[in-house]
mmCIF file with all atom_site columns, C-alpha atoms in Angstrom:
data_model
loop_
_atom_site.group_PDB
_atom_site.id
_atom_site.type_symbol
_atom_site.label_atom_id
_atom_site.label_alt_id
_atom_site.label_comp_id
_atom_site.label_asym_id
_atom_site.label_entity_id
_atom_site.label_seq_id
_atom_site.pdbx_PDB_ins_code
_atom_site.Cartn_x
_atom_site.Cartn_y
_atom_site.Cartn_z
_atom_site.occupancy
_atom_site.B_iso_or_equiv
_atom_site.pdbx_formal_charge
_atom_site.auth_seq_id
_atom_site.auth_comp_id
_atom_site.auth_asym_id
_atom_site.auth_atom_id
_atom_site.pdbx_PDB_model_num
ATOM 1   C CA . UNK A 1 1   ? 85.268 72.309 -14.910 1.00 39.00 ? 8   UNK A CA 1
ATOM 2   C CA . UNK A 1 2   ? 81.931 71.182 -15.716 1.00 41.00 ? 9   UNK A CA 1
ATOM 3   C CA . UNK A 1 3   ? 79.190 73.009 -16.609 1.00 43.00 ? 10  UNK A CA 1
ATOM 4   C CA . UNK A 1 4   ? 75.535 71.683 -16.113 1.00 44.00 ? 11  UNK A CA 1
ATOM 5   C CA . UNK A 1 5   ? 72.510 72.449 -18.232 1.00 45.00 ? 12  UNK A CA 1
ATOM 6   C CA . UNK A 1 6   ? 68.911 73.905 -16.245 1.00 45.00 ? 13  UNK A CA 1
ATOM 7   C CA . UNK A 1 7   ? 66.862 70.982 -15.804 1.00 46.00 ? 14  UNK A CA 1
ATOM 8   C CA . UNK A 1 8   ? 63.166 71.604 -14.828 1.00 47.00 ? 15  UNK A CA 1
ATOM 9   C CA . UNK A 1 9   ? 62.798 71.523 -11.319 1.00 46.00 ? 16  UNK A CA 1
ATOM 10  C CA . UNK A 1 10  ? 65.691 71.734 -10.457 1.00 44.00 ? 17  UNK A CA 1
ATOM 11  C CA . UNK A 1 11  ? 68.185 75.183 -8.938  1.00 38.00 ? 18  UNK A CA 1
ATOM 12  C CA . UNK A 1 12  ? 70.761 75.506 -11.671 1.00 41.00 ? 19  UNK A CA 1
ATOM 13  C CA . UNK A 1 13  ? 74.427 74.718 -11.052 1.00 48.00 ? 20  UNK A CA 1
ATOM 14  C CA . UNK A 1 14  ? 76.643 76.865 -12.973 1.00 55.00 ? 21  UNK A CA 1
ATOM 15  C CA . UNK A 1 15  ? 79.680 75.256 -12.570 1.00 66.00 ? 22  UNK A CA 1
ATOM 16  C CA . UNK A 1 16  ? 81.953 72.554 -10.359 1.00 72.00 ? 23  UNK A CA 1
ATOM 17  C CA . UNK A 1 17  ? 85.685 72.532 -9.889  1.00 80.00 ? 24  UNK A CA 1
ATOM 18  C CA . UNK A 1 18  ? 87.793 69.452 -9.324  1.00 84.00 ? 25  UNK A CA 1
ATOM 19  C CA . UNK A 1 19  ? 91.438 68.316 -8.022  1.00 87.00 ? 26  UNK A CA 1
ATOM 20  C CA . UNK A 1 20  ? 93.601 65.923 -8.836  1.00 89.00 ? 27  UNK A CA 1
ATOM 21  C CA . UNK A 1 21  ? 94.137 63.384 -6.078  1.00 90.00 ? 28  UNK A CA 1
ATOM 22  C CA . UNK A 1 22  ? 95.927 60.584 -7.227  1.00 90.00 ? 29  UNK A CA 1
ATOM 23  C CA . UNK A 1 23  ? 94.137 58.934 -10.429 1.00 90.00 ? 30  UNK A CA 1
ATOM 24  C CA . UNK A 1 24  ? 91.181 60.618 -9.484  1.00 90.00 ? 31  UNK A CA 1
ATOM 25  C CA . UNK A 1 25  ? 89.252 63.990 -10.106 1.00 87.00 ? 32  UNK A CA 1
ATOM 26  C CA . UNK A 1 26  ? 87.429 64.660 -7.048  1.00 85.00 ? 33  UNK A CA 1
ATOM 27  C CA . UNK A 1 27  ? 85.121 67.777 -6.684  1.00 81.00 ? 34  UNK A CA 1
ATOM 28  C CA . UNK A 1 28  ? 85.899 70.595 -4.386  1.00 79.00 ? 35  UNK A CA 1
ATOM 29  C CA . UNK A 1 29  ? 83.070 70.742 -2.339  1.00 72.00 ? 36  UNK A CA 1
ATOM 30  C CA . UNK A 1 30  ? 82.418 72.652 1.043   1.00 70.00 ? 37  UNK A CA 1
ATOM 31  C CA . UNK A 1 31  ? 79.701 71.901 3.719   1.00 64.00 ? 38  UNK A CA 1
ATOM 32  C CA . UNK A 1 32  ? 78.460 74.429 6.593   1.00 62.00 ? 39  UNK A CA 1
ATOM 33  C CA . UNK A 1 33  ? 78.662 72.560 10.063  1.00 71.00 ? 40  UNK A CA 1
ATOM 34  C CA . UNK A 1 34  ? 75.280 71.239 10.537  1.00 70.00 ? 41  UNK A CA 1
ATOM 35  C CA . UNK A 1 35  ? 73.055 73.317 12.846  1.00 77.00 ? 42  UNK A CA 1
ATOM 36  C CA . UNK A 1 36  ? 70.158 72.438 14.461  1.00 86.00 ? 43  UNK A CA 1
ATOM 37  C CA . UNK A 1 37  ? 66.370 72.567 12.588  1.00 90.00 ? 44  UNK A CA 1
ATOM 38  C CA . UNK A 1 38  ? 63.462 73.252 13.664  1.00 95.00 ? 45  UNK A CA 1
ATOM 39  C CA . UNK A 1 39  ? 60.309 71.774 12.789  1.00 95.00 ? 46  UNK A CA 1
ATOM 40  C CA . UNK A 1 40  ? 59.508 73.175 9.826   1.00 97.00 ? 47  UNK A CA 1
ATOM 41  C CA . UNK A 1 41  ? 62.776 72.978 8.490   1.00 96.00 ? 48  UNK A CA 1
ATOM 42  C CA . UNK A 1 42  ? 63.322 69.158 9.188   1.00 96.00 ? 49  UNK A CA 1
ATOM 43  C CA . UNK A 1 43  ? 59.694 68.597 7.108   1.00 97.00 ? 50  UNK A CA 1
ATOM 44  C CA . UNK A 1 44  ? 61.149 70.374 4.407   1.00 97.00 ? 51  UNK A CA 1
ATOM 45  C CA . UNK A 1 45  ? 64.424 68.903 4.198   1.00 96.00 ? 52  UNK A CA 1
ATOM 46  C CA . UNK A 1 46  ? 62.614 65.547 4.663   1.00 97.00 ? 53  UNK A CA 1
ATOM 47  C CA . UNK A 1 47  ? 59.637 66.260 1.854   1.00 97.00 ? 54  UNK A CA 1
ATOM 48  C CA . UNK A 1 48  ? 62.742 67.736 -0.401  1.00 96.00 ? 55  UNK A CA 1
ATOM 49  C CA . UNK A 1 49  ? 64.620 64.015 0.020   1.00 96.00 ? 56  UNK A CA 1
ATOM 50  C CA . UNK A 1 50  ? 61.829 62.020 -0.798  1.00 96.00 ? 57  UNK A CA 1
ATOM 51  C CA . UNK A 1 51  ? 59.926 64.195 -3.472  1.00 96.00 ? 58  UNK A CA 1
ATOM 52  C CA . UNK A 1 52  ? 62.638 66.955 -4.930  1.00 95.00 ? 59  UNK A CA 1
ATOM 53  C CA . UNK A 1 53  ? 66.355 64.859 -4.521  1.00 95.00 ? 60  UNK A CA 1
ATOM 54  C CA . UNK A 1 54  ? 67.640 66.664 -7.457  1.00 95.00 ? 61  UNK A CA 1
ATOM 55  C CA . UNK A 1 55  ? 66.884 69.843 -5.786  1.00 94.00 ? 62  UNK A CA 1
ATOM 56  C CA . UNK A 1 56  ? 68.227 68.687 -1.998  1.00 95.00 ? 63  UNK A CA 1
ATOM 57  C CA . UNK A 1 57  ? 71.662 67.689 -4.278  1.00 93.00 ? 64  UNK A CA 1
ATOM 58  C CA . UNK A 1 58  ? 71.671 71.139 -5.976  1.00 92.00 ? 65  UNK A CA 1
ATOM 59  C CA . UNK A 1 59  ? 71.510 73.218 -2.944  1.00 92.00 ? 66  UNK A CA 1
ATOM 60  C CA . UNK A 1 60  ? 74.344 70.398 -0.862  1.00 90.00 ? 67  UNK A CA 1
ATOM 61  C CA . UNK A 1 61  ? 76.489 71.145 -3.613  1.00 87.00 ? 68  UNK A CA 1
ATOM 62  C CA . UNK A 1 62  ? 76.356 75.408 -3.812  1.00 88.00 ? 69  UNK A CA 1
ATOM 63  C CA . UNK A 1 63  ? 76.719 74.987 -0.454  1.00 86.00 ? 70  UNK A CA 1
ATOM 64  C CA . UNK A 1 64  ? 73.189 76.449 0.046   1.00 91.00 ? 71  UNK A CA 1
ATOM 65  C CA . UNK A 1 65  ? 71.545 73.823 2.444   1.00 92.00 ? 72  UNK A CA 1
ATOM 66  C CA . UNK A 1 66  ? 71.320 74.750 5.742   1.00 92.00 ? 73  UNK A CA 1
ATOM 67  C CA . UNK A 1 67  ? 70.900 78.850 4.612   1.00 93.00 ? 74  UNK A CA 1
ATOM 68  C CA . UNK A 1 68  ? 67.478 77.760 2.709   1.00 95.00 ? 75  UNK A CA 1
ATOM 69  C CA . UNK A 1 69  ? 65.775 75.498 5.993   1.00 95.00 ? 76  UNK A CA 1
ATOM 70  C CA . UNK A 1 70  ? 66.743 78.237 8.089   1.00 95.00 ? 77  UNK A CA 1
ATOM 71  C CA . UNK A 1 71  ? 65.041 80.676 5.963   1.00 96.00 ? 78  UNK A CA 1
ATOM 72  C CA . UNK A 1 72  ? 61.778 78.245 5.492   1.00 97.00 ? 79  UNK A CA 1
ATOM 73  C CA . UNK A 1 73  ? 61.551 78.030 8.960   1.00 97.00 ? 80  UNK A CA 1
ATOM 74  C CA . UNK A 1 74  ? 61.060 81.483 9.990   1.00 97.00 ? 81  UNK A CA 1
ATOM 75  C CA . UNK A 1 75  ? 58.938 82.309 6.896   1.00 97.00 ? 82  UNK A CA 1
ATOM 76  C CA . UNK A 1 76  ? 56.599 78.940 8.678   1.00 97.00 ? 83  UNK A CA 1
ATOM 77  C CA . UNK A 1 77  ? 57.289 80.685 12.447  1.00 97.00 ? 84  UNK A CA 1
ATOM 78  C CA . UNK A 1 78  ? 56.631 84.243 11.213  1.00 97.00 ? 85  UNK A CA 1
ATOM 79  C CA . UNK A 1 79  ? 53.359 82.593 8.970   1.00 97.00 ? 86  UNK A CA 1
ATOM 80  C CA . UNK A 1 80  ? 52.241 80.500 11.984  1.00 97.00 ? 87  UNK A CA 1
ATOM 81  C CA . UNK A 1 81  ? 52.086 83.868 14.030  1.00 97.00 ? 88  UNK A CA 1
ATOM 82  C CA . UNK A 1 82  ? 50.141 85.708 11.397  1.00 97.00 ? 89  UNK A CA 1
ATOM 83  C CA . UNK A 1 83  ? 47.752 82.578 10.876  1.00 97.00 ? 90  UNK A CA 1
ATOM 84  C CA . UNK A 1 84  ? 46.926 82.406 14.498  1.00 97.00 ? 91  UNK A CA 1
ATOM 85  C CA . UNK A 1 85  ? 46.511 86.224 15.273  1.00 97.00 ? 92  UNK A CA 1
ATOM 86  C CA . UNK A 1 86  ? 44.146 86.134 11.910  1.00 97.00 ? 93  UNK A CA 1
ATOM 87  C CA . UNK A 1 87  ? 41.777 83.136 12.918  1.00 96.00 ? 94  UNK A CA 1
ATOM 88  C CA . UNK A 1 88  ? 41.844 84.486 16.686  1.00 96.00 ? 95  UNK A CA 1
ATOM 89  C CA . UNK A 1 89  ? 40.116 87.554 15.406  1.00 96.00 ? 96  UNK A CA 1
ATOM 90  C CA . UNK A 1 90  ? 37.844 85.451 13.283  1.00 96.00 ? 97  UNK A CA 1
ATOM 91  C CA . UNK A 1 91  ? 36.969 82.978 15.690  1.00 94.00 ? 98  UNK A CA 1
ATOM 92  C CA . UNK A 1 92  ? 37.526 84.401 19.247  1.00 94.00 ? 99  UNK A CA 1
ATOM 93  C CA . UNK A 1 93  ? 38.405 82.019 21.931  1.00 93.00 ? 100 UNK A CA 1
ATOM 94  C CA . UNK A 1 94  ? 36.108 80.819 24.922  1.00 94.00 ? 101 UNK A CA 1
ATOM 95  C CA . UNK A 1 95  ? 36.650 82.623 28.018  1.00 94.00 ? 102 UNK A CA 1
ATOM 96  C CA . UNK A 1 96  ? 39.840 80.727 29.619  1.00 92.00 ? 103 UNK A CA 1
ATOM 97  C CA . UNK A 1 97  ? 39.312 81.029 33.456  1.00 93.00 ? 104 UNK A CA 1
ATOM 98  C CA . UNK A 1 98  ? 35.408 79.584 32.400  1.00 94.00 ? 105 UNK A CA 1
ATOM 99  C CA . UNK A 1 99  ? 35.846 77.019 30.285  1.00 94.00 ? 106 UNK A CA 1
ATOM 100 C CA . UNK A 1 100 ? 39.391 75.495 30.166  1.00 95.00 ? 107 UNK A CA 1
ATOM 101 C CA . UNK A 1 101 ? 38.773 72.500 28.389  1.00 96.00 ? 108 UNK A CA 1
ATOM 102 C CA . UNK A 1 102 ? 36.755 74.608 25.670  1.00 96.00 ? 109 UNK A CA 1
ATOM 103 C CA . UNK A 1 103 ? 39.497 76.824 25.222  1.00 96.00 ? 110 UNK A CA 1
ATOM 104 C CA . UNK A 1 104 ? 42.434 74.500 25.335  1.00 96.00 ? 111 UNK A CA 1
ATOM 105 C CA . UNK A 1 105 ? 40.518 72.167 22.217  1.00 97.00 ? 112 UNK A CA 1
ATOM 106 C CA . UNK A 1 106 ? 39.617 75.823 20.402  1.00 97.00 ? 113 UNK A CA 1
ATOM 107 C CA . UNK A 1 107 ? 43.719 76.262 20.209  1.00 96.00 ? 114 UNK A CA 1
ATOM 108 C CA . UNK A 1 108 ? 44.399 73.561 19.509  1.00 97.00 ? 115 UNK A CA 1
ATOM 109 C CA . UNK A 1 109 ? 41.974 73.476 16.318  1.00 97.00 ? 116 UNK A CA 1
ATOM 110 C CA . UNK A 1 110 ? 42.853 76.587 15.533  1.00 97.00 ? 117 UNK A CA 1
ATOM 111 C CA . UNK A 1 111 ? 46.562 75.964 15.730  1.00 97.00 ? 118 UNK A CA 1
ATOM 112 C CA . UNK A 1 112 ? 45.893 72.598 13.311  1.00 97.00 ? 119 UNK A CA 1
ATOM 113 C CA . UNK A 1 113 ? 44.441 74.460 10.956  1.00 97.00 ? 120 UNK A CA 1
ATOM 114 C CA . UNK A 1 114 ? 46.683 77.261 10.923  1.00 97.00 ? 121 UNK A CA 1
ATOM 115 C CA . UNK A 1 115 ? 49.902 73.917 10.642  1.00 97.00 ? 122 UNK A CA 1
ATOM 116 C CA . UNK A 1 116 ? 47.655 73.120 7.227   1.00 97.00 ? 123 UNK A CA 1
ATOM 117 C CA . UNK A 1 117 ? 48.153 76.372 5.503   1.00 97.00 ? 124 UNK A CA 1
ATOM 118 C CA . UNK A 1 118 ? 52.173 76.387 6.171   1.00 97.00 ? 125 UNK A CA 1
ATOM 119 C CA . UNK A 1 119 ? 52.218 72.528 4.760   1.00 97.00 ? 126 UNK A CA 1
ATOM 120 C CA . UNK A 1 120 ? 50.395 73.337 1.851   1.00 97.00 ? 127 UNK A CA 1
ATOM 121 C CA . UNK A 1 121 ? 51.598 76.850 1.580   1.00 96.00 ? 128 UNK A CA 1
ATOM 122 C CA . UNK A 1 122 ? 55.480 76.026 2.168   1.00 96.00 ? 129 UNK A CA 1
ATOM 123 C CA . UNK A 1 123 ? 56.824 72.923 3.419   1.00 96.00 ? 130 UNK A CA 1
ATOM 124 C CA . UNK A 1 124 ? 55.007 70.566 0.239   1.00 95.00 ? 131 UNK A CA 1
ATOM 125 C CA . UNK A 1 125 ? 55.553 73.575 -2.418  1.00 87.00 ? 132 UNK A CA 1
#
């Protein structure tokens, strides 16, 4: 049994069991089935491999993984609702039987900016 000390930045391990297989000590470690992300999730996973690895290692080893993109992706879904309900009341949308083309481009900024906030907000934090 090993027992690691809290590094900064990274989700503390308290402890790892092994078992003897052969000469060697191998860890007894469990993964979920993998499950299909969304696209939030797949960001974060992604931005966690490249930026945070010791973090990505210390939730694949408790086993945690798959439990903490789910959750980031509905806190992103549920913030992306919230975000575009917000700037629709702040900046109200051209009529859409009028002006298609007007309205379809006023979305679509809106829903870009909205995208920004969750990035910054959760995905690269």
């Amino acid at each position: 049994m090993i027992k690691l000390k809290k590094m900064k930045g990274v989700l503390s391990m308290e402890q790892i069991t092994y078992s003897t297989v052969g000469d060697y000590q191998m860890p007894n470690l469990t993964v979920d089935k993998e499950i299909p992300l969304g696209k939030y999730a797949m960001m974060k996973k992604k931005y966690l491999k490249e930026q945070q690895p010791e973090i990505l290692f210390s939730l694949r080893v408790r086993n945690q993984l798959n439990s903490y993109l789910m959750e980031t992706e509905k806190k992103a879904n549920e913030m992306m609702e919230m975000l575009m309900k917000e700037l629709l009341t702040k900046n109200p949308a051209p009529n859409k039987e009028i002006h298609q083309m007007e309205w379809v481009q006023h979305m679509n900024n809106l829903q870009k900016t909205a995208e920004e906030i969750i990035l910054k907000e959760i995905i690269y934090n």
